[in-house]
PDB file of C-alpha atoms in Angstrom:
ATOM      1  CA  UNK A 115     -11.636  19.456   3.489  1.00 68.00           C
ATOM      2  CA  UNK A 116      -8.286  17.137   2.698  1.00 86.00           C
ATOM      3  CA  UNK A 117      -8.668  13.593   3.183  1.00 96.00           C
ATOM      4  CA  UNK A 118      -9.060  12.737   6.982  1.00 98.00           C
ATOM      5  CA  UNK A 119      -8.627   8.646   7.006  1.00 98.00           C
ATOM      6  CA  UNK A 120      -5.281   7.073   6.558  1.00 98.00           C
ATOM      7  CA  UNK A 121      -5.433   3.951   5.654  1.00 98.00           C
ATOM      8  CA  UNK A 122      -1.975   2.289   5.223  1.00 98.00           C
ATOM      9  CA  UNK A 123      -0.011   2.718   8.406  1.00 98.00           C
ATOM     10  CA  UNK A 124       2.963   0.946  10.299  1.00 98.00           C
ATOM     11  CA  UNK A 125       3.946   0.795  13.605  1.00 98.00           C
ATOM     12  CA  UNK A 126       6.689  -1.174  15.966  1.00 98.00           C
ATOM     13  CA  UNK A 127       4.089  -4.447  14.911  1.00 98.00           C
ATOM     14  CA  UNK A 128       6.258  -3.744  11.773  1.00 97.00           C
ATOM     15  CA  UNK A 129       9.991  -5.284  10.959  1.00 93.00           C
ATOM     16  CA  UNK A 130      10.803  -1.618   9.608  1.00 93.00           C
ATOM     17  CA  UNK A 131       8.999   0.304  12.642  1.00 95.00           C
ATOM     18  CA  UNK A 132      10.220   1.433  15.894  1.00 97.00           C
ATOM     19  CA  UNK A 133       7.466   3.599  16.690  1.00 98.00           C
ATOM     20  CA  UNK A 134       5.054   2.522  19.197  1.00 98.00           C
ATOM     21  CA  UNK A 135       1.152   2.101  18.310  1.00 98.00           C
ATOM     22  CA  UNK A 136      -0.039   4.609  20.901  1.00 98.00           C
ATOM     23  CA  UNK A 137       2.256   7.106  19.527  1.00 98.00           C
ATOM     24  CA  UNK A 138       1.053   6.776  16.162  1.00 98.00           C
ATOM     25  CA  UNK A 139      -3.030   7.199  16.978  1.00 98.00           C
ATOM     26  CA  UNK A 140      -1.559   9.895  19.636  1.00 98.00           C
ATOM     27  CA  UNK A 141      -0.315  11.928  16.404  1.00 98.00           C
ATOM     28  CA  UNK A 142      -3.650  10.984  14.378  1.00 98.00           C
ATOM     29  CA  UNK A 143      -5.859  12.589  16.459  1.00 98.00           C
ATOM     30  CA  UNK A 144      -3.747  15.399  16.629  1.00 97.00           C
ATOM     31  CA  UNK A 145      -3.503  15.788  12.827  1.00 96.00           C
ATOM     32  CA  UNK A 146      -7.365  15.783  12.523  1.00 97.00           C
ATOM     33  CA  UNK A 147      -7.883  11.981  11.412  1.00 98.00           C
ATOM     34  CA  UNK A 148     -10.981  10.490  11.691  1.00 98.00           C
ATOM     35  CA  UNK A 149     -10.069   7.137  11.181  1.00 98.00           C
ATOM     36  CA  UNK A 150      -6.656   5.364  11.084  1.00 98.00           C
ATOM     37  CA  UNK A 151      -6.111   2.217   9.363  1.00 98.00           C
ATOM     38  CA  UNK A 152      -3.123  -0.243  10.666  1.00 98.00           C
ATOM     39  CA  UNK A 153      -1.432  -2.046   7.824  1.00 98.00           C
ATOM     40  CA  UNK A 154       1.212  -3.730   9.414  1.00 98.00           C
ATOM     41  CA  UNK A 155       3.927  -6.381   7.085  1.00 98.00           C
ATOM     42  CA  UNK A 156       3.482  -9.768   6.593  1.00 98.00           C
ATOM     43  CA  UNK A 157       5.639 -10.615   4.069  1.00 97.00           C
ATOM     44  CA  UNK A 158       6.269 -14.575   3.878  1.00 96.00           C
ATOM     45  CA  UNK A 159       9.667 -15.959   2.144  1.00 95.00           C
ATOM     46  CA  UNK A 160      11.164 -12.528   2.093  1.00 93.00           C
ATOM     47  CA  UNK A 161      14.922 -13.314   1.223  1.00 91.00           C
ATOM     48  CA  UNK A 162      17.708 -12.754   3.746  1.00 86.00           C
ATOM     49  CA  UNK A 163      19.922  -9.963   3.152  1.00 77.00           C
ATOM     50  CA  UNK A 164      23.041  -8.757   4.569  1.00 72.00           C
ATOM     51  CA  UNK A 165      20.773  -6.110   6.289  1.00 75.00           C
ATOM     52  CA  UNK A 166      18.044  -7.954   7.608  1.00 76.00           C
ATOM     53  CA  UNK A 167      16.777 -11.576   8.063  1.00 83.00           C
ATOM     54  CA  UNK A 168      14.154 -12.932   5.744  1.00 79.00           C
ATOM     55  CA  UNK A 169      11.680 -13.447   8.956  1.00 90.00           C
ATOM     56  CA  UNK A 170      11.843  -9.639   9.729  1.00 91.00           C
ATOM     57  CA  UNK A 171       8.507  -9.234   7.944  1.00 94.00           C
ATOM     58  CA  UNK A 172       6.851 -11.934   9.757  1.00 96.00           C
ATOM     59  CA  UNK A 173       3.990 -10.265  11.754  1.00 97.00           C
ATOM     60  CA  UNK A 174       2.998 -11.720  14.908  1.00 98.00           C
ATOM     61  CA  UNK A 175      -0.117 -11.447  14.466  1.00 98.00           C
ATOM     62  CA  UNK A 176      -2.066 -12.002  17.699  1.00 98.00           C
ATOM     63  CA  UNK A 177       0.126  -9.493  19.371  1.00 98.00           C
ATOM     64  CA  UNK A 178      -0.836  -7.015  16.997  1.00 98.00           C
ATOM     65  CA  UNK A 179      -4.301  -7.529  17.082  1.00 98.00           C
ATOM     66  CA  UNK A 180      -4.568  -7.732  20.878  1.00 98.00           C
ATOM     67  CA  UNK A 181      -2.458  -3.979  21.040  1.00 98.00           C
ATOM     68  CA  UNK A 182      -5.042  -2.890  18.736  1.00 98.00           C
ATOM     69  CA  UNK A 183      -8.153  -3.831  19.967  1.00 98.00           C
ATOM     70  CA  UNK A 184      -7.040  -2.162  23.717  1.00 98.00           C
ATOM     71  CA  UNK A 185      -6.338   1.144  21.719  1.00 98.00           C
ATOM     72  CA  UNK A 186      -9.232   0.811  20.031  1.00 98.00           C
ATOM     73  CA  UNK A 187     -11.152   0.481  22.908  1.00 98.00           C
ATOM     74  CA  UNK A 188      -9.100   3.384  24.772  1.00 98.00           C
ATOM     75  CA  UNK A 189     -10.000   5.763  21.971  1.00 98.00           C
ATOM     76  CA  UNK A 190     -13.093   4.667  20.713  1.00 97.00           C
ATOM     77  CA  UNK A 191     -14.647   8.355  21.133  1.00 98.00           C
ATOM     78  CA  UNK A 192     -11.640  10.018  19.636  1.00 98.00           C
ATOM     79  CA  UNK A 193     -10.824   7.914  16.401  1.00 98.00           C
ATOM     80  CA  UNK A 194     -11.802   4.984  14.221  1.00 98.00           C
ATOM     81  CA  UNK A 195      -9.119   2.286  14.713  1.00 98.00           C
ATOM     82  CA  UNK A 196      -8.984  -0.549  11.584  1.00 98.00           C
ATOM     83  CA  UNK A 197      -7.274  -3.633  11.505  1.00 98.00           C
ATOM     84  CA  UNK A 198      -5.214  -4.178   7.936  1.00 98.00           C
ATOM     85  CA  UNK A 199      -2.502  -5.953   6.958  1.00 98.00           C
ATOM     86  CA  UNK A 200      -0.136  -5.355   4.303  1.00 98.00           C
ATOM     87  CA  UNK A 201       0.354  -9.030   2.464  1.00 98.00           C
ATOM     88  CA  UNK A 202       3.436  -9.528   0.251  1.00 97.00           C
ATOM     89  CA  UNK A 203       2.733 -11.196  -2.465  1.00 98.00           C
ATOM     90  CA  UNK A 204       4.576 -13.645  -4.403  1.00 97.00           C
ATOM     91  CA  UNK A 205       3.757 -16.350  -7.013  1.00 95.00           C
ATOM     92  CA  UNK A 206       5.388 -19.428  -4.804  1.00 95.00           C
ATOM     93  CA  UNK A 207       3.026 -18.069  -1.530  1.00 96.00           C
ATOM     94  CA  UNK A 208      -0.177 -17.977  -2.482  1.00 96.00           C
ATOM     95  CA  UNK A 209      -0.935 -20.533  -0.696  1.00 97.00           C
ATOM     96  CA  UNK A 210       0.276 -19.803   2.206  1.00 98.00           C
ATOM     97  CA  UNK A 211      -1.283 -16.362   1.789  1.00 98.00           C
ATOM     98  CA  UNK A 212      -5.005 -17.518   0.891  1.00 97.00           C
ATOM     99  CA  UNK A 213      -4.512 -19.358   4.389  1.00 98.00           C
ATOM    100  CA  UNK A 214      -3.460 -16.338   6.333  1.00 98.00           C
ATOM    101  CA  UNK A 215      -5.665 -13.978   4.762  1.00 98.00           C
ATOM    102  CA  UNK A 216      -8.730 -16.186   6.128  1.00 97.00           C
ATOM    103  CA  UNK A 217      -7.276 -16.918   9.512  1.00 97.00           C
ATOM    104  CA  UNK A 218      -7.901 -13.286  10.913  1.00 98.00           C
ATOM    105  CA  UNK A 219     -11.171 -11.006  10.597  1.00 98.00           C
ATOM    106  CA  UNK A 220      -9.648  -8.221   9.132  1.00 98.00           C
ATOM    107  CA  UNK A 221     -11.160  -5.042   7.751  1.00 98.00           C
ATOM    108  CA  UNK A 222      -8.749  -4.119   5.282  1.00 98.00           C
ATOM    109  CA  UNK A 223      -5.577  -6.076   2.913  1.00 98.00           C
ATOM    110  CA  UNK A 224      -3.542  -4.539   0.543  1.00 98.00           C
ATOM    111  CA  UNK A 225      -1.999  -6.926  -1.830  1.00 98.00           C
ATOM    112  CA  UNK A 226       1.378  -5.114  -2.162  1.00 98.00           C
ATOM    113  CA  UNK A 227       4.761  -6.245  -4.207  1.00 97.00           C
ATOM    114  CA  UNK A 228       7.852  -5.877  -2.479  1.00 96.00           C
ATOM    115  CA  UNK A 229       9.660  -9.091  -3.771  1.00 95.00           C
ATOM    116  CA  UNK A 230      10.361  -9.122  -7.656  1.00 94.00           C
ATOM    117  CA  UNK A 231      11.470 -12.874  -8.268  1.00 92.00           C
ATOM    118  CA  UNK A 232      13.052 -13.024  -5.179  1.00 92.00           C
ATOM    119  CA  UNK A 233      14.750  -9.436  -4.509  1.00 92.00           C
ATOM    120  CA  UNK A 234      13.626  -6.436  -2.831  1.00 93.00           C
ATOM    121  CA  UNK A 235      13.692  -3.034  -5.116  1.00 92.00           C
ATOM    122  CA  UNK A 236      14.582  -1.258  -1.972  1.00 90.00           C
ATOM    123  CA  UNK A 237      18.220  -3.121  -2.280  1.00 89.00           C
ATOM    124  CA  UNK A 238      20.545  -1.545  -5.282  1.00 90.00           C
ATOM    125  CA  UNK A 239      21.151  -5.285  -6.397  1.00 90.00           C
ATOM    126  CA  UNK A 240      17.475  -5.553  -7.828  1.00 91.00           C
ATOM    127  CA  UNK A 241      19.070  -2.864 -10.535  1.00 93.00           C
ATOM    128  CA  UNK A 242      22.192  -4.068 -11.103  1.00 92.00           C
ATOM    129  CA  UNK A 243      23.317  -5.052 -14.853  1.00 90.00           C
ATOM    130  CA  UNK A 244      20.338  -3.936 -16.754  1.00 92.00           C
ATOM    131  CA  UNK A 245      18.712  -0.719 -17.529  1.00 91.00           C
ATOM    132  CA  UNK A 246      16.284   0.732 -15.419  1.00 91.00           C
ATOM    133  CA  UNK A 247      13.470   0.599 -17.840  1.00 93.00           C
ATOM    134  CA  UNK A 248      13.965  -3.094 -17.670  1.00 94.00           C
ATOM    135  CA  UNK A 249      14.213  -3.385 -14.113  1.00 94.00           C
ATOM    136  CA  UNK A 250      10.881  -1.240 -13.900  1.00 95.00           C
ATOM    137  CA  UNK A 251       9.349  -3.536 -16.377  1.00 96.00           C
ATOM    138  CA  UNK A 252      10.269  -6.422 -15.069  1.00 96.00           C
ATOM    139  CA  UNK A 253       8.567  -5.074 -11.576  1.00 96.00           C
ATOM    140  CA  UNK A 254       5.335  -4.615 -13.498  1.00 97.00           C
ATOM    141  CA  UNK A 255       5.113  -7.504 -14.770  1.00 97.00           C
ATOM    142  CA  UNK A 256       5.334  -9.702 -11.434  1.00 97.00           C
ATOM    143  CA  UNK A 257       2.509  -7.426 -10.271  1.00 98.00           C
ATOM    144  CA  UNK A 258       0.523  -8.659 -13.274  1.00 98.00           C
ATOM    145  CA  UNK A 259       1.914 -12.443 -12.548  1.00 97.00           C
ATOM    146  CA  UNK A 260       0.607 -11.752  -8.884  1.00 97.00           C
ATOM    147  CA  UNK A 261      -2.923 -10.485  -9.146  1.00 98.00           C
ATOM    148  CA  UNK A 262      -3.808 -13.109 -11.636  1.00 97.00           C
ATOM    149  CA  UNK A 263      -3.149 -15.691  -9.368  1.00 95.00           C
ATOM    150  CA  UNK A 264      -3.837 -14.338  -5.841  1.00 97.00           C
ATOM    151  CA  UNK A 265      -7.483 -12.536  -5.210  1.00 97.00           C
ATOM    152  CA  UNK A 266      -7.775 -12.384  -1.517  1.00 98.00           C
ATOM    153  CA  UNK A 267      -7.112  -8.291  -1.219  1.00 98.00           C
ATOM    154  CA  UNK A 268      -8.641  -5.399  -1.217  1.00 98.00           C
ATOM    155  CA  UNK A 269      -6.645  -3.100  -3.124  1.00 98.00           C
ATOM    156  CA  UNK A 270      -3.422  -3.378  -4.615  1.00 98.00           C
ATOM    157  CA  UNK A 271      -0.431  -1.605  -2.961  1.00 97.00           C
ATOM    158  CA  UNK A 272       1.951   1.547  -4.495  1.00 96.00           C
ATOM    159  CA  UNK A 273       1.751   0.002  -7.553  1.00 96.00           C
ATOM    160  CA  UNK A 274       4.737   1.478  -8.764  1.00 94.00           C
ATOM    161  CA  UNK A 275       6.606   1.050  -5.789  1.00 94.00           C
ATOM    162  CA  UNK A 276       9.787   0.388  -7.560  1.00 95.00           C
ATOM    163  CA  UNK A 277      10.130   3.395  -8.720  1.00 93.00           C
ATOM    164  CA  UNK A 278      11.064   4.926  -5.380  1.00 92.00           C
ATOM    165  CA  UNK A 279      14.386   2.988  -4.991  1.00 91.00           C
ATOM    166  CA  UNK A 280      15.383   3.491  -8.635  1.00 86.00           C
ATOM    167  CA  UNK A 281      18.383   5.552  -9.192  1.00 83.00           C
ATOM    168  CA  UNK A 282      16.908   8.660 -10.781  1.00 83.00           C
ATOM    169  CA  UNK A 283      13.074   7.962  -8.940  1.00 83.00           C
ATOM    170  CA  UNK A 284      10.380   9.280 -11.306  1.00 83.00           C
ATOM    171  CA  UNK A 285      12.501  11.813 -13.235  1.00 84.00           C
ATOM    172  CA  UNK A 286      12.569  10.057 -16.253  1.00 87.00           C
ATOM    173  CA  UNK A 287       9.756   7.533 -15.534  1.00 93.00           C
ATOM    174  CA  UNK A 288       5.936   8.046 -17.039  1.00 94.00           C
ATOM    175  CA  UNK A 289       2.834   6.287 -17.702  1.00 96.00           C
ATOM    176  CA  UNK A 290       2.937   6.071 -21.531  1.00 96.00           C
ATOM    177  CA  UNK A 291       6.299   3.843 -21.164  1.00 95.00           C
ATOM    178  CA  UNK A 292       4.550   1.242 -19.420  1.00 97.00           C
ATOM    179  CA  UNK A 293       1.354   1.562 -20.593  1.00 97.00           C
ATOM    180  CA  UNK A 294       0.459  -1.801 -21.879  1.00 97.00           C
ATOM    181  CA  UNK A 295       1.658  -3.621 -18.752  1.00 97.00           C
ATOM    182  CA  UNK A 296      -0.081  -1.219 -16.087  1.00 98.00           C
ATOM    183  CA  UNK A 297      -3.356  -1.126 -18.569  1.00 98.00           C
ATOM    184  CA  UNK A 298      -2.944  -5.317 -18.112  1.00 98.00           C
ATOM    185  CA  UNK A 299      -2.883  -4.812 -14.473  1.00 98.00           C
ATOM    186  CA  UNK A 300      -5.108  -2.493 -14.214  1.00 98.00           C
ATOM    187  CA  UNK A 301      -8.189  -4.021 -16.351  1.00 98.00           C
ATOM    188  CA  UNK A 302      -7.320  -7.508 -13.916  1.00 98.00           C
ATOM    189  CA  UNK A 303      -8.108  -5.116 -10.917  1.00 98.00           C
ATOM    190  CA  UNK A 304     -11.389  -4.019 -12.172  1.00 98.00           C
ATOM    191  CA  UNK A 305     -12.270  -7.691 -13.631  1.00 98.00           C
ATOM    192  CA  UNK A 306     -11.695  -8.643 -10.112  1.00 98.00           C
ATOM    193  CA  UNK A 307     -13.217  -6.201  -8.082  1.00 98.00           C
ATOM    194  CA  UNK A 308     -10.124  -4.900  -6.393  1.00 98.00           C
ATOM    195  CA  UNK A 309      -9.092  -1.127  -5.938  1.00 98.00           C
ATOM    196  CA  UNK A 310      -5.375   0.315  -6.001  1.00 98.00           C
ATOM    197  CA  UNK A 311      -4.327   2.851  -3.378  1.00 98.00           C
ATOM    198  CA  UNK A 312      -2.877   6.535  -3.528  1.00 98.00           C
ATOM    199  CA  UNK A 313       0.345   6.143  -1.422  1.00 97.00           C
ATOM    200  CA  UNK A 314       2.132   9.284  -0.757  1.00 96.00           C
ATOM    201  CA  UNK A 315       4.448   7.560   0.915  1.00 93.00           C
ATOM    202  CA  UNK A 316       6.839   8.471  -2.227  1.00 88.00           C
ATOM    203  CA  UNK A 317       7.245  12.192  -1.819  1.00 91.00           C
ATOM    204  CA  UNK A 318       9.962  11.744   1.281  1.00 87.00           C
ATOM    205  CA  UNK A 319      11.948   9.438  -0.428  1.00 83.00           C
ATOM    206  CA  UNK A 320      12.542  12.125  -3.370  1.00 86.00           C
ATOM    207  CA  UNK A 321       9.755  11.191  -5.787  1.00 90.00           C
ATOM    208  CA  UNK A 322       7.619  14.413  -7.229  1.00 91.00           C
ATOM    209  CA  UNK A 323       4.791  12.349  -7.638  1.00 94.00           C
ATOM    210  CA  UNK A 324       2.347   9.883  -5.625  1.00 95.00           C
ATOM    211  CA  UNK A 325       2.447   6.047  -6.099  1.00 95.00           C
ATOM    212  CA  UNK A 326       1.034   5.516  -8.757  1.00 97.00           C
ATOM    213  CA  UNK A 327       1.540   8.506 -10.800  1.00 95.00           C
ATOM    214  CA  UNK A 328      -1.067  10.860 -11.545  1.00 97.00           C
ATOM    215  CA  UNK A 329      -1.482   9.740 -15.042  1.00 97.00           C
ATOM    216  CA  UNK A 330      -1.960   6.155 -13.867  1.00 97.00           C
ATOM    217  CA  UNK A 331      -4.702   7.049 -11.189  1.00 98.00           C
ATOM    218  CA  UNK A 332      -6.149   9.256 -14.350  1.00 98.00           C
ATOM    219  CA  UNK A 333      -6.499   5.827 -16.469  1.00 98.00           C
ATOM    220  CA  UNK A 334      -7.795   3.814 -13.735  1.00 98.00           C
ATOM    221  CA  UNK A 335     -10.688   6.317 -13.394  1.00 98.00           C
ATOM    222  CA  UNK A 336     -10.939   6.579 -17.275  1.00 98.00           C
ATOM    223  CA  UNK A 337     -11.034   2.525 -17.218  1.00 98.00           C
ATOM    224  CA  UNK A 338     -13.950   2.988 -14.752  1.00 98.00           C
ATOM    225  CA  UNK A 339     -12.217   2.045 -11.561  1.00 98.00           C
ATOM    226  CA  UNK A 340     -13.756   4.258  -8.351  1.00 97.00           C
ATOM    227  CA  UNK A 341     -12.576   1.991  -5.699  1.00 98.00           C
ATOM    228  CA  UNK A 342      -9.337   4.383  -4.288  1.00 98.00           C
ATOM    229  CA  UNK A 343      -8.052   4.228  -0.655  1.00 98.00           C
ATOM    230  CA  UNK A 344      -5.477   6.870   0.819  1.00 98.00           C
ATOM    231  CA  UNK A 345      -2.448   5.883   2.505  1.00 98.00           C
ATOM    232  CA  UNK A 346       1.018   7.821   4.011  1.00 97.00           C
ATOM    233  CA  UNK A 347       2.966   4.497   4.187  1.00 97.00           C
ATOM    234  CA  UNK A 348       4.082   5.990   7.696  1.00 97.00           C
ATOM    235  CA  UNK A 349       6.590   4.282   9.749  1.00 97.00           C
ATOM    236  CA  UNK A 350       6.277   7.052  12.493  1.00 97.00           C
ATOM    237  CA  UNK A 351       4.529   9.900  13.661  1.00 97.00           C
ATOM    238  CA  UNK A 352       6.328  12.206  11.075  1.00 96.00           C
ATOM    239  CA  UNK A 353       4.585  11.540   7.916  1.00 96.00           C
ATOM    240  CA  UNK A 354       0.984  10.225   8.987  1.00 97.00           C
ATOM    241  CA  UNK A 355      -1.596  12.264   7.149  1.00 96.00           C
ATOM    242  CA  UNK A 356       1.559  13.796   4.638  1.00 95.00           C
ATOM    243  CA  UNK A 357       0.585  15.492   1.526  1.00 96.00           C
ATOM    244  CA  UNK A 358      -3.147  14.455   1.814  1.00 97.00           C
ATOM    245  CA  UNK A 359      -4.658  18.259   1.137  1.00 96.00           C
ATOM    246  CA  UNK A 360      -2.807  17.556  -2.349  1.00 96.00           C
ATOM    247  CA  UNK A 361      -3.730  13.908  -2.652  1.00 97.00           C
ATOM    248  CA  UNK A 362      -7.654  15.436  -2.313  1.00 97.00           C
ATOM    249  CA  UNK A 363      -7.023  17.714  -5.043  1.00 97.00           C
ATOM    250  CA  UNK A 364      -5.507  15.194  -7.321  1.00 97.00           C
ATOM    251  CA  UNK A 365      -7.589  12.496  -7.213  1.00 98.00           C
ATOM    252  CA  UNK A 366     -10.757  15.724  -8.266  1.00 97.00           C
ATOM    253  CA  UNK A 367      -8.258  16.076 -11.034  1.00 97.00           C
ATOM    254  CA  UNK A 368      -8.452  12.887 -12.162  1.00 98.00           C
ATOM    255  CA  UNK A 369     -12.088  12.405 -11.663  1.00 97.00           C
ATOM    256  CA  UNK A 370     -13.242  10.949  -8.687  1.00 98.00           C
ATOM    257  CA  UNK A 371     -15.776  11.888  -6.357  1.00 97.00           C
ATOM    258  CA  UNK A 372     -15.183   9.776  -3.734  1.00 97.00           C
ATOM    259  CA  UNK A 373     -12.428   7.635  -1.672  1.00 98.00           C
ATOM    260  CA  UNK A 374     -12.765   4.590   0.439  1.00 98.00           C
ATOM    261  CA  UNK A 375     -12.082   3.078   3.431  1.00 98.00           C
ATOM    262  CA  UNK A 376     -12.518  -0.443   4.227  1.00 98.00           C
ATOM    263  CA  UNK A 377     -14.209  -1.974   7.263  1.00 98.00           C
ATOM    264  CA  UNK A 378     -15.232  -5.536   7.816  1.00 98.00           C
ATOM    265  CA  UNK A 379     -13.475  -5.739   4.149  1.00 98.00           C
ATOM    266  CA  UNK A 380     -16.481  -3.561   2.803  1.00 98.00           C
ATOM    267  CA  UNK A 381     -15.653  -0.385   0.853  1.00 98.00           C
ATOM    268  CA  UNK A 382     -17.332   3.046   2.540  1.00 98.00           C
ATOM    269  CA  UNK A 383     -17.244   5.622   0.037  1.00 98.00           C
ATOM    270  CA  UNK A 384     -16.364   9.060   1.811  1.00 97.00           C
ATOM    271  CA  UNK A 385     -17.527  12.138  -0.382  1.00 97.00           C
ATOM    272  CA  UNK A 386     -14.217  14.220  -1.822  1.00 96.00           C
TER     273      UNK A 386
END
């Protein structure tokens, strides 16, 4: 049976969401979920852009949270309803984040970076007059700068997230390339206690592969890591639950027995 619990989701709560919260569970239920996890953005200090204005990640919180806990109730025979957040981190907001993180009971954070020294990968400028192996390095290593210094998370988020905005994706991109930055982060997870997700959030945008890469989620295991959450990285009713009979059989590839989902930010571990 493919993984039934989604657990990194966005809905109109979101800067980058227009779909409504009703909608989304609506389309859960009917996919088969058991359990949906909300991970809406809170990104503090993301930079202004021609685009969009820096405060378009700023989550209102209480409205969220109130939407939720109706649905939740509304539902509560039908589906398992989880309040996450996604937090953005960044060296200059930890702060800021350690206070937000503890102002809300949440069940589930993902510690995700979206802002590498102050620009977004999604935006063509974060590549511009360099190489894309340095760009792609570069991301790494703010991850690495990040999870030393921040701790209040559950997992980390699509750790190579980068790689879906760069200009060939993950045709020419592997593991081995990398492989003393992403061992770095990876052994800083598992000093800490923290998990990474599978995001297949990836595969729409282009990329053949999950975030991370198989080979990645096959070292994490190898390192002794078991603590593995599954997420679409939906925006709308489209892609929640995409690619997740695949995402079962590649995380028994790479060793695991079991995946998690968070509640009351304690791991369950649900049998593959």
């Amino acid at each position: 049976m493919p993984i039934q619990s989604d657990c990194h989701l966005h809905s109109s709560h979101s800067g980058d969401s227009n779909t409504p919260m009703e909608e989304m569970i609506l389309a859960g239920i009917a996919r088969g979920l058991t359990t949906m996890c909300f991970t809406e953005h809170q990104d503090i200090n993301y930079p202004d852009s021609p685009e969009n204005p820096g405060n378009i990640f700023l989550l209102n919180t209480d409205s969220y949270l109130y939407e939720l806990a109706c649905l939740k109730e509304k539902y509560k025979n039908q589906i398992r309803l989880l309040f996450g957040v996604e937090l953005g981190l960044q060296p200059d907001i930890m702060r800021q984040n350690a206070i937000y993180a503890k102002s809300y009971e949440f069940d589930f954070i993902i510690g995700s970076t979206h802002i590498c020294h102050g620009k977004d990968p999604y935006y063509p400028a974060f590549f511009e007059g360099r190489s894309v192996e340095e760009a792609y390095r570069e991301y790494f290593e703010s991850i690495l700068e990040n999870i030393k210094k921040f701790s209040n998370f559950d997992v980390c988020g699509h750790l190579d997230y980068v790689i879906r905005y760069g200009t060939d994706k993950d045709s020419n991109y592997s593991y081995d390339k990398y492989k003393d930055i992403i061992d770095a982060i990876l052994e800083i997870l598992l000093e800490k206690g923290k998990g990474i997700e599978l995001n297949t959030g990836g595969i729409k945008s282009g990329m053949k592969d999950f975030h991370p890469c198989t080979d990645i989620l096959k070292r994490y295991r190898e390192l002794g890591g078991e603590i593995i959450t599954v997420g679409s990285d939906s925006h709308d009713i489209a892609h929640i639950g995409d690619y997740f009979q695949r995402a079962t059989e590649v995380l028994k590839e790479c060793g695991f027995r079991y995946y998690t989902v968070f509640e009351q930010r304690t791991p369950e571990y649900i049998k593959l």
